[in-house]
mmCIF file of C-alpha atoms in Angstrom:
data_model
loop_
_atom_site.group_PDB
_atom_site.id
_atom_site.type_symbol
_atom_site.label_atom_id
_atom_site.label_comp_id
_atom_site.label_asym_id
_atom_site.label_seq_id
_atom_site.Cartn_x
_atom_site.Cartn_y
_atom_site.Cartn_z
ATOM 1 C CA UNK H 1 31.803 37.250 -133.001
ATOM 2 C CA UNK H 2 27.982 36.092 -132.663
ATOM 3 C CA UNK H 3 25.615 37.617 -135.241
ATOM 4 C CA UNK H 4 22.296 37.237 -133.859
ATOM 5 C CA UNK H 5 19.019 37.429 -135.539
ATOM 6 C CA UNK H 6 16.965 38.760 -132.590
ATOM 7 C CA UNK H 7 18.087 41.042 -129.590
ATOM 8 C CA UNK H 8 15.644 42.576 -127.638
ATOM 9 C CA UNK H 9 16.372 44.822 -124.922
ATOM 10 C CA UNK H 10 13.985 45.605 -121.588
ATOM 11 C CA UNK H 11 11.182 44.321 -124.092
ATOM 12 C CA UNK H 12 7.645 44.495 -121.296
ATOM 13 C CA UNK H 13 4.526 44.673 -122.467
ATOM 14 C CA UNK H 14 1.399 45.694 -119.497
ATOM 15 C CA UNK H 15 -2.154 44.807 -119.484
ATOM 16 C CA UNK H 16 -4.092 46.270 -116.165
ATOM 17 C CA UNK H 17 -0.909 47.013 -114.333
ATOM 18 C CA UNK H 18 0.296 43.538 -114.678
ATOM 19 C CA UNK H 19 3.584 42.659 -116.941
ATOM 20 C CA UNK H 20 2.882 39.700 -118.856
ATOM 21 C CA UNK H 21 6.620 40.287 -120.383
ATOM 22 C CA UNK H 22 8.937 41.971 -118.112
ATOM 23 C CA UNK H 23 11.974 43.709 -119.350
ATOM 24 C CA UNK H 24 12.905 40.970 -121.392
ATOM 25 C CA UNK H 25 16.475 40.883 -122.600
ATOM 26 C CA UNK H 26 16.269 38.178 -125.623
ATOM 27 C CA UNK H 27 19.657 37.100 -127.434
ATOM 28 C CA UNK H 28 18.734 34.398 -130.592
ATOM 29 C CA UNK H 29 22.473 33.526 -132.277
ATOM 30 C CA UNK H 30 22.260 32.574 -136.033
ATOM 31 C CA UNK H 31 21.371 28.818 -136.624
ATOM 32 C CA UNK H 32 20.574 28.080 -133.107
ATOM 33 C CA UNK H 33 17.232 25.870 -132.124
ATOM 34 C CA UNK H 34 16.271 28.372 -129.274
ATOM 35 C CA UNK H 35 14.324 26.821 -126.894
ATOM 36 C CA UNK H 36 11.665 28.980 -125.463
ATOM 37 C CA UNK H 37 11.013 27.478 -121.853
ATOM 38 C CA UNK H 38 8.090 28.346 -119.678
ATOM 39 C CA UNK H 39 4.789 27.424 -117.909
ATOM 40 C CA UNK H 40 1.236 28.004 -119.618
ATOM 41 C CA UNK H 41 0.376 31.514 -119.083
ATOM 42 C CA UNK H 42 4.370 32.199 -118.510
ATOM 43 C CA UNK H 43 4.423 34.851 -121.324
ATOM 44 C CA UNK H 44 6.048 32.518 -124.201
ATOM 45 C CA UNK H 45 3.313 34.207 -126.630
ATOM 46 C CA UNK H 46 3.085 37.715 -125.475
ATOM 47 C CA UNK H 47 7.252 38.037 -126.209
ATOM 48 C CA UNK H 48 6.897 36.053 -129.262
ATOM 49 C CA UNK H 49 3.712 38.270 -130.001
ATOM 50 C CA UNK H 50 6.130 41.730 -129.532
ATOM 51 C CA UNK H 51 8.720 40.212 -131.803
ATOM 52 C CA UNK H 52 6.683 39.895 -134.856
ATOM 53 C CA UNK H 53 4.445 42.872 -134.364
ATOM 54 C CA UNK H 54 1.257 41.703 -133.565
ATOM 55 C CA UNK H 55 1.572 43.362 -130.628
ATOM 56 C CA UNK H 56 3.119 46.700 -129.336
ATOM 57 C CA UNK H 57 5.295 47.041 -126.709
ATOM 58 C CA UNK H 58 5.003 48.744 -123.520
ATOM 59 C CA UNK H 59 8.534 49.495 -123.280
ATOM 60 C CA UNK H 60 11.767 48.399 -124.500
ATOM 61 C CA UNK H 61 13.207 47.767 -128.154
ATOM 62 C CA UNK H 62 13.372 45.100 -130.731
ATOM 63 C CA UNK H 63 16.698 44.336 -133.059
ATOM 64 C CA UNK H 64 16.315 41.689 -135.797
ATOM 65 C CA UNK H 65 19.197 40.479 -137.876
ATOM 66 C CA UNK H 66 21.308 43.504 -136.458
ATOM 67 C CA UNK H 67 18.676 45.951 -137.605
ATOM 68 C CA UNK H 68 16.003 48.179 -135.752
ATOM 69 C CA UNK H 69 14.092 48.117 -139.350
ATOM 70 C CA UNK H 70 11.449 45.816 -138.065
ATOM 71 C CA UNK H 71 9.395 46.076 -141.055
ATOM 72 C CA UNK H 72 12.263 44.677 -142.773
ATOM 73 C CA UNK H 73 13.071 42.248 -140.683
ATOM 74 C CA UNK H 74 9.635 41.037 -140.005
ATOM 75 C CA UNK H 75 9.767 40.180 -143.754
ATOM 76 C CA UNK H 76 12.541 37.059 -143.309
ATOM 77 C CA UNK H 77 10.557 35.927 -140.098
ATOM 78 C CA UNK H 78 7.896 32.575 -140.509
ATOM 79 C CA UNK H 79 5.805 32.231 -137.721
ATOM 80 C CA UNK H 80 3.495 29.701 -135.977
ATOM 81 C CA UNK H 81 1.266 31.186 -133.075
ATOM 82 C CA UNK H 82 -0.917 29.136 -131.426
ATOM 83 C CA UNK H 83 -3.352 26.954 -133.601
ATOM 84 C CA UNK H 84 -1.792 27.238 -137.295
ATOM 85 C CA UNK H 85 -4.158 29.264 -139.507
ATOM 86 C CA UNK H 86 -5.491 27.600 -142.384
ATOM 87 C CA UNK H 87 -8.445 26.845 -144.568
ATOM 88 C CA UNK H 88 -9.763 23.415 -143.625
ATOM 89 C CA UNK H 89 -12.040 22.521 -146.690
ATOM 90 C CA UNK H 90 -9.248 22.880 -149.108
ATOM 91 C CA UNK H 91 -6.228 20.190 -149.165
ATOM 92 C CA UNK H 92 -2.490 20.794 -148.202
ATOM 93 C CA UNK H 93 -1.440 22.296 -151.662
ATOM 94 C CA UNK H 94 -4.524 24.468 -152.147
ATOM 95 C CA UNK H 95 -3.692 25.765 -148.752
ATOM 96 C CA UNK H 96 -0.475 26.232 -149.428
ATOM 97 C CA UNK H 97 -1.220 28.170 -153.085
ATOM 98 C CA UNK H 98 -2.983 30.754 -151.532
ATOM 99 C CA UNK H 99 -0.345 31.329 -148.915
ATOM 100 C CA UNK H 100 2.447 31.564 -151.629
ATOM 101 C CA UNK H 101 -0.153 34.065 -153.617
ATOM 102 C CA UNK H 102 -0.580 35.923 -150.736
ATOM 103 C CA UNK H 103 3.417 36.417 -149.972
ATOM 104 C CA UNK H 104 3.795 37.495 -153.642
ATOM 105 C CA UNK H 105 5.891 34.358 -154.413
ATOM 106 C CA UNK H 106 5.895 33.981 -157.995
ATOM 107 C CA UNK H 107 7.561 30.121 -158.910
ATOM 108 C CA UNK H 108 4.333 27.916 -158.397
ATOM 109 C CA UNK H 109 7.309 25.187 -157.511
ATOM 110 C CA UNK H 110 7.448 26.170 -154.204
ATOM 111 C CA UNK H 111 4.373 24.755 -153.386
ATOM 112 C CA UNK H 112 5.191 21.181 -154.059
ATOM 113 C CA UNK H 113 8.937 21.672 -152.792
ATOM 114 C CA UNK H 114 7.665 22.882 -149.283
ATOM 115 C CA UNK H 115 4.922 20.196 -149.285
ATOM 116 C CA UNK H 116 7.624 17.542 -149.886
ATOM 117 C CA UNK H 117 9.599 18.863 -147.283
ATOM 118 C CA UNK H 118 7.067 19.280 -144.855
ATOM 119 C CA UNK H 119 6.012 15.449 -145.560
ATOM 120 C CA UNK H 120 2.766 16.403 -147.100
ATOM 121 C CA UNK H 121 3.415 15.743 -150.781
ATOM 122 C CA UNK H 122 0.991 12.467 -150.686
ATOM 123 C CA UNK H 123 -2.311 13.828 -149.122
ATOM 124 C CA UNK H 124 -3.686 14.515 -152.747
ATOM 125 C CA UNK H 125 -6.845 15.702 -152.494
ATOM 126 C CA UNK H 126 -7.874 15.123 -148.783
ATOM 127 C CA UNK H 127 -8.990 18.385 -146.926
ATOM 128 C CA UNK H 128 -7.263 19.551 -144.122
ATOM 129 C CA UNK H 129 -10.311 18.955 -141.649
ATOM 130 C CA UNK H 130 -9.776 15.707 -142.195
ATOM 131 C CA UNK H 131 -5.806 16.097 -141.101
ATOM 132 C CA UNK H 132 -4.462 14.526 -137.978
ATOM 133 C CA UNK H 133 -3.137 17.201 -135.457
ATOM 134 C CA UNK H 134 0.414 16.253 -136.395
ATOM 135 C CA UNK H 135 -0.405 16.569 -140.029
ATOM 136 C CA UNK H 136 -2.063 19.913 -138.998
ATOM 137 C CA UNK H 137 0.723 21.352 -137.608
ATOM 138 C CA UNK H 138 3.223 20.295 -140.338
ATOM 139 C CA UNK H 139 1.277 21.772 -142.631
ATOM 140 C CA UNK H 140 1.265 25.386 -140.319
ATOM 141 C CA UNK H 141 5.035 24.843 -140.455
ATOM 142 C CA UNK H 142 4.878 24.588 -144.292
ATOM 143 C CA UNK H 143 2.679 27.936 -144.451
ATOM 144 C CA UNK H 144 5.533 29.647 -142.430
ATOM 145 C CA UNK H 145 7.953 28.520 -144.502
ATOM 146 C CA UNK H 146 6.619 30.033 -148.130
ATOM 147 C CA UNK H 147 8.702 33.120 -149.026
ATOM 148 C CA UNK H 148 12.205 31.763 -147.536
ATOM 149 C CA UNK H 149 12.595 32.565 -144.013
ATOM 150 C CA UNK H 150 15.693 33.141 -142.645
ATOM 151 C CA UNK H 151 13.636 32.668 -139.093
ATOM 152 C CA UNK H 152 10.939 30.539 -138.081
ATOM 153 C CA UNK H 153 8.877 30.735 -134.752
ATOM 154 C CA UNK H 154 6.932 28.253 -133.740
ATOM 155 C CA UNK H 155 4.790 28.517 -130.442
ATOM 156 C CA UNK H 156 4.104 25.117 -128.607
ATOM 157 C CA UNK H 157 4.173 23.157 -131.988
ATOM 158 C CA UNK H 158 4.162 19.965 -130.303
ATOM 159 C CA UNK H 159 1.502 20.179 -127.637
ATOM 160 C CA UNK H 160 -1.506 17.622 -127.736
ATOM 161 C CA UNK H 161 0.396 15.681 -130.235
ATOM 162 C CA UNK H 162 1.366 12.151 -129.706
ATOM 163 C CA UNK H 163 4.523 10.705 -129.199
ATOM 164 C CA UNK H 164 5.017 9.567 -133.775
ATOM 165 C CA UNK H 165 3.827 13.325 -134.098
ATOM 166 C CA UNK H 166 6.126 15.147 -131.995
ATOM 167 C CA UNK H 167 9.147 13.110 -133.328
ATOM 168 C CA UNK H 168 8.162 14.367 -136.981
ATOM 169 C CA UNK H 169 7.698 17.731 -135.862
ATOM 170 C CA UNK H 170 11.314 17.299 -134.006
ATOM 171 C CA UNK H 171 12.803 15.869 -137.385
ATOM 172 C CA UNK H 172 11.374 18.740 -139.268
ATOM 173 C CA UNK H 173 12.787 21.212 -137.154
ATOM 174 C CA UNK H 174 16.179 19.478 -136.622
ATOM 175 C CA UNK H 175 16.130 19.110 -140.585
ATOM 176 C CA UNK H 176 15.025 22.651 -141.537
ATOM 177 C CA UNK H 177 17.605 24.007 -139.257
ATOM 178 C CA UNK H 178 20.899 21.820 -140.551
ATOM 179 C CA UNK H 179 19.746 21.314 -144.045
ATOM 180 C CA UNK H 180 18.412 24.982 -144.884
ATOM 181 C CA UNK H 181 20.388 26.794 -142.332
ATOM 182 C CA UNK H 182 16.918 28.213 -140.543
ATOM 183 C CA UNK H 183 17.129 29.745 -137.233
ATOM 184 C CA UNK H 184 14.595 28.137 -135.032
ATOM 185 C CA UNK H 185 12.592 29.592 -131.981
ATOM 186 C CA UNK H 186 10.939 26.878 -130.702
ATOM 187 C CA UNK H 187 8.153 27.657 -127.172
ATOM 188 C CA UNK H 188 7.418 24.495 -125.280
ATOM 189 C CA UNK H 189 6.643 23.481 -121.956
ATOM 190 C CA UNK H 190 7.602 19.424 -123.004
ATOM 191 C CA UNK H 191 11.181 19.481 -121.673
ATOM 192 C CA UNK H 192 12.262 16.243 -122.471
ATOM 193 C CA UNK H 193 11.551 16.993 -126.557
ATOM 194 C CA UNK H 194 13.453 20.141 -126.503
ATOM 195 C CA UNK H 195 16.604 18.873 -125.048
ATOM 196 C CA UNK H 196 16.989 16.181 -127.821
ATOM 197 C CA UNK H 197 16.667 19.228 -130.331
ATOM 198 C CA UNK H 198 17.893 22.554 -129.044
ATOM 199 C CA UNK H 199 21.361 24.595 -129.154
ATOM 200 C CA UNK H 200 20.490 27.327 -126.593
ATOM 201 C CA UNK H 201 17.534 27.776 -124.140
ATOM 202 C CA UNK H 202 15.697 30.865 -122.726
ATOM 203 C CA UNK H 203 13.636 29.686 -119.433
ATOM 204 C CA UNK H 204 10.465 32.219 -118.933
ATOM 205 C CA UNK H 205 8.757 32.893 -115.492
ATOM 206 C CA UNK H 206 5.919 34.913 -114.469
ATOM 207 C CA UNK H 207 7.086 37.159 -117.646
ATOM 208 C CA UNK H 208 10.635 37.130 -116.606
ATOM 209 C CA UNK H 209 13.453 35.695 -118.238
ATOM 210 C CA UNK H 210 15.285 33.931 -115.500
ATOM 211 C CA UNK H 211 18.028 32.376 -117.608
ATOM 212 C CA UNK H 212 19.506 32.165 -120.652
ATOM 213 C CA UNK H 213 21.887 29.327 -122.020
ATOM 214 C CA UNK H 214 23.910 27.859 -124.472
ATOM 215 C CA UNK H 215 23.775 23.587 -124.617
ATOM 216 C CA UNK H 216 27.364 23.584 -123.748
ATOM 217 C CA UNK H 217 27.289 25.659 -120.918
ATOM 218 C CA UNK H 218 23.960 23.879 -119.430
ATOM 219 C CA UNK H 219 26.279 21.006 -119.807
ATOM 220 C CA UNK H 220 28.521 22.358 -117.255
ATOM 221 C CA UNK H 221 25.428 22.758 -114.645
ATOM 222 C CA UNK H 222 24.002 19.190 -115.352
ATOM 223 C CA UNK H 223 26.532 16.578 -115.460
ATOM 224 C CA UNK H 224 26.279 12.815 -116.635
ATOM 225 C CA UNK H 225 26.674 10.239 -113.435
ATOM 226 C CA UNK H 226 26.796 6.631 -113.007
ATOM 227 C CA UNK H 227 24.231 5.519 -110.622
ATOM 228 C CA UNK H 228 24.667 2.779 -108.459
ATOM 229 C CA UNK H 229 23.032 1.024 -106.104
ATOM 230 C CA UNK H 230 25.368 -1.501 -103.648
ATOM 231 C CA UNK H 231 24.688 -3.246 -100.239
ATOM 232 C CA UNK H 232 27.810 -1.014 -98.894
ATOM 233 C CA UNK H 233 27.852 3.356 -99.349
ATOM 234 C CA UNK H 234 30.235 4.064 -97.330
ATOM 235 C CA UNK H 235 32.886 0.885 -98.341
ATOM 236 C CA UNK H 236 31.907 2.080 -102.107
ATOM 237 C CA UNK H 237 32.994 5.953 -101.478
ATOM 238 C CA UNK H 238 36.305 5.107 -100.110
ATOM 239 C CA UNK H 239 37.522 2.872 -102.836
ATOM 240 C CA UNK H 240 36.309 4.554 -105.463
ATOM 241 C CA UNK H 241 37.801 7.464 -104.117
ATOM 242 C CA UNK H 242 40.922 5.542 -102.951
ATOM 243 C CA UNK H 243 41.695 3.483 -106.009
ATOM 244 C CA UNK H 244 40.260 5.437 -109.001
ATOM 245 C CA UNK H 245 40.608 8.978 -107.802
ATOM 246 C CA UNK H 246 37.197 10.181 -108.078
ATOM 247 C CA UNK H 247 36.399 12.146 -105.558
ATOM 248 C CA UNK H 248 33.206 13.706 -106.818
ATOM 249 C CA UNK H 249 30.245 11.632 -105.611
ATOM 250 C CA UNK H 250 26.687 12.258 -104.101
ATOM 251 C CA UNK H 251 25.089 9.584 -101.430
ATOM 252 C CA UNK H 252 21.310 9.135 -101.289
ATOM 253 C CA UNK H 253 21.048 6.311 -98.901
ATOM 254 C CA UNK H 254 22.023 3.177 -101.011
ATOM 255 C CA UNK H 255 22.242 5.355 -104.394
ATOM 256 C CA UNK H 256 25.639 6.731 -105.196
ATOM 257 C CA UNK H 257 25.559 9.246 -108.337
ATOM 258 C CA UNK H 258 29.410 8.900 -109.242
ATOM 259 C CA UNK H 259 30.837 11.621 -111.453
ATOM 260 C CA UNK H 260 33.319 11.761 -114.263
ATOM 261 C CA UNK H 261 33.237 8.213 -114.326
ATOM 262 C CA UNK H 262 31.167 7.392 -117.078
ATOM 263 C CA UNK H 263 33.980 6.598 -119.400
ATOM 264 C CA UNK H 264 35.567 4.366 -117.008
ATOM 265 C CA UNK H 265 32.569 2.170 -116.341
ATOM 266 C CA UNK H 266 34.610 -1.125 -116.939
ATOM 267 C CA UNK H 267 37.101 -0.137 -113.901
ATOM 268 C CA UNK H 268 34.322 0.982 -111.734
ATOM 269 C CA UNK H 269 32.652 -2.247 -112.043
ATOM 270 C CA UNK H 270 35.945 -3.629 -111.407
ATOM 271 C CA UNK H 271 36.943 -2.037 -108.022
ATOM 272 C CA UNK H 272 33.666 -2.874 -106.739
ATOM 273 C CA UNK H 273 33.680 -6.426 -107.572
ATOM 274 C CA UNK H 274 37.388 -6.402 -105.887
ATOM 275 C CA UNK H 275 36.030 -4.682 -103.019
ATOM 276 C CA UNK H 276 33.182 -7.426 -102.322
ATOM 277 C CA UNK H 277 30.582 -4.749 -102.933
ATOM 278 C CA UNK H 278 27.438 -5.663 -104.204
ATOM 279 C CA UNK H 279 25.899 -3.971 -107.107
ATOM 280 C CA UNK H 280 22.270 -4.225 -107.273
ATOM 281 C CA UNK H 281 21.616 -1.842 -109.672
ATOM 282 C CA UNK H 282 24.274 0.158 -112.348
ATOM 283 C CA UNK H 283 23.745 3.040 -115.331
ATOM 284 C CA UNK H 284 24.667 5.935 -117.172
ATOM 285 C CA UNK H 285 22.571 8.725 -115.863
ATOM 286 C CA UNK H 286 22.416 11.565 -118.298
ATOM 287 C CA UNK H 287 21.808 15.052 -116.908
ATOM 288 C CA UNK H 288 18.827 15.641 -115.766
ATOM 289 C CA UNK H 289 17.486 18.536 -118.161
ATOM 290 C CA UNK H 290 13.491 18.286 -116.437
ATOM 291 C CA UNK H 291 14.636 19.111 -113.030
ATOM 292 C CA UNK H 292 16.756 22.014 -113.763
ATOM 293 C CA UNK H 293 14.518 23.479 -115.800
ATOM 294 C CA UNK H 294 11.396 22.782 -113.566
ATOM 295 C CA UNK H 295 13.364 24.526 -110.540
ATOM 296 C CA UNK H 296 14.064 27.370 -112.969
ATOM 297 C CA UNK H 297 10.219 27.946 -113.530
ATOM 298 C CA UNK H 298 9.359 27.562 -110.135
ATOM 299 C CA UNK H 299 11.476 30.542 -108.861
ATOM 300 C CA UNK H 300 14.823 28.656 -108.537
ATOM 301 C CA UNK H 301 18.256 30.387 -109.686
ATOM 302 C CA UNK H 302 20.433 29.783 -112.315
ATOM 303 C CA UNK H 303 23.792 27.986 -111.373
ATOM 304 C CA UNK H 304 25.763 28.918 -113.734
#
């Protein structure tokens, strides 16, 4: 049975007539990486905003660790909206004092335990202003993380940053989520970073949620191919299908995308080399998470 730390159920939420969420129907299992898919302006803050009650809701209702006692809840919830808040003429563990202060924490050893995890512990006494963006947002993570959450949400912590920042804010995430057994919501519009991190996916449009997905069963919609290019299709169809049995294959011209093959690579190579084919190109294509996701937020359908 799934326990799930946030269920929502026809969650909307209207400004002028417009629905910037839209009878959102949220499921968050515990110790997933949820990844919150969607376009700028998609409504990836305004749900995130309902869920920790900086907003109210329209319509609709909010569960959080099987409980409707949001106040409660709320309490086991860190959360990154936007531009982390912070105090930029103090340094990381001043910052990170007042926050524990603030949250009523009373061992002072959290501080330097959450700036070592964070990978903070050796800015000394440099101020925050003076932080890279990457630094900036580590830190914001570290903030949300004083007073234990069983739940962190973090809204487009990656965007703007370069390509050594996102992988330490992907590290921390993957590590906070194995190592202290945190249940990540994670918005982002960077598909290629989430797929390398995430265990289920919500995909966001026009403040609808158009799907909703475990990694295993996206799996199932995006399948690994071999892709080939050879001077002969047609010869290359028939004796693959023919001699190894695989019938499932896609033409583009002088591409073949050949599936179910990829652990069989060394007797694909070989009937085409005992066929006279040419190969002018051959490789393991993974799925293709970017397009699937992309025709998701354009109006495309699930197809699962």
């Amino acid at each position: 049975m799934n326990e799930y730390v946030l269920e929502t159920s026809n969650l909307t939420k209207i400004y002028s007539r417009k629905k910037a969420a839209d009878s959102l129907d949220l499921k968050i299992r515990k110790g997933d990486i949820y990844g919150f898919i969607g376009k700028n302006g998609a409504g990836k803050t305004t749900a995130i905003k309902l869920i920790v009650g900086l907003i109210k809701a329209s319509e609709g209702s909010i569960k959080l660790f099987d409980s409707e006692n949001l106040a409660e809840g709320r309490q086991k919830i860190g959360v990154v909206i936007e531009n982390p808040a912070y105090y930029p003429y103090m340094n990381a563990k001043q910052n990170l004092e007042v926050q524990r202060l603030m949250k009523g924490v009373k061992d002072p050893k959290v501080t330097d335990e959450i700036l070592n995890i964070v990978g903070l512990k050796d800015t000394g006494r440099k101020k925050v202003k003076n932080f890279s963006l990457g630094m900036k947002q580590r830190l914001g993570i570290g903030l949300a993380l004083v007073g234990d959450p069983e739940f962190l949400i973090l809204d487009e912590p990656i965007n703007g940053l370069d390509p050594k920042g996102i992988k330490e804010i992907r590290d921390l995430i993957i590590k906070l989520n194995r190592e202290a057994g945190i249940t990540v919501l994670i918005s982002s519009h960077i598909l290629g970073e989430l797929s390398k991190m995430c265990t289920s996916y919500g995909v966001i449009s026009e403040g609808k949620l158009v799907s909703q997905t475990t990694k295993e069963e996206l799996e199932t919609y995006i399948k690994p191919a071999v892709k080939l290019r050879v001077n002969n299709p047609e010869k290359a169809i028939e004796a693959i299908k023919t001699e190894l049995e695989i019938s499932e294959i896609e033409s583009d011209g002088n591409d073949l995308y050949v599936y179910g093959v990829a652990e069989r690579f060394s007797e694909l190579t070989s009937c085409l080399e005992k066929n006279d084919i040419i190969v002018e190109s051959i490789y393991n294509q993974q799925g293709n998470y970017e397009d699937y996701f992309i025709n998701l937020m354009e109006g495309g359908k699930n197809n699962g």
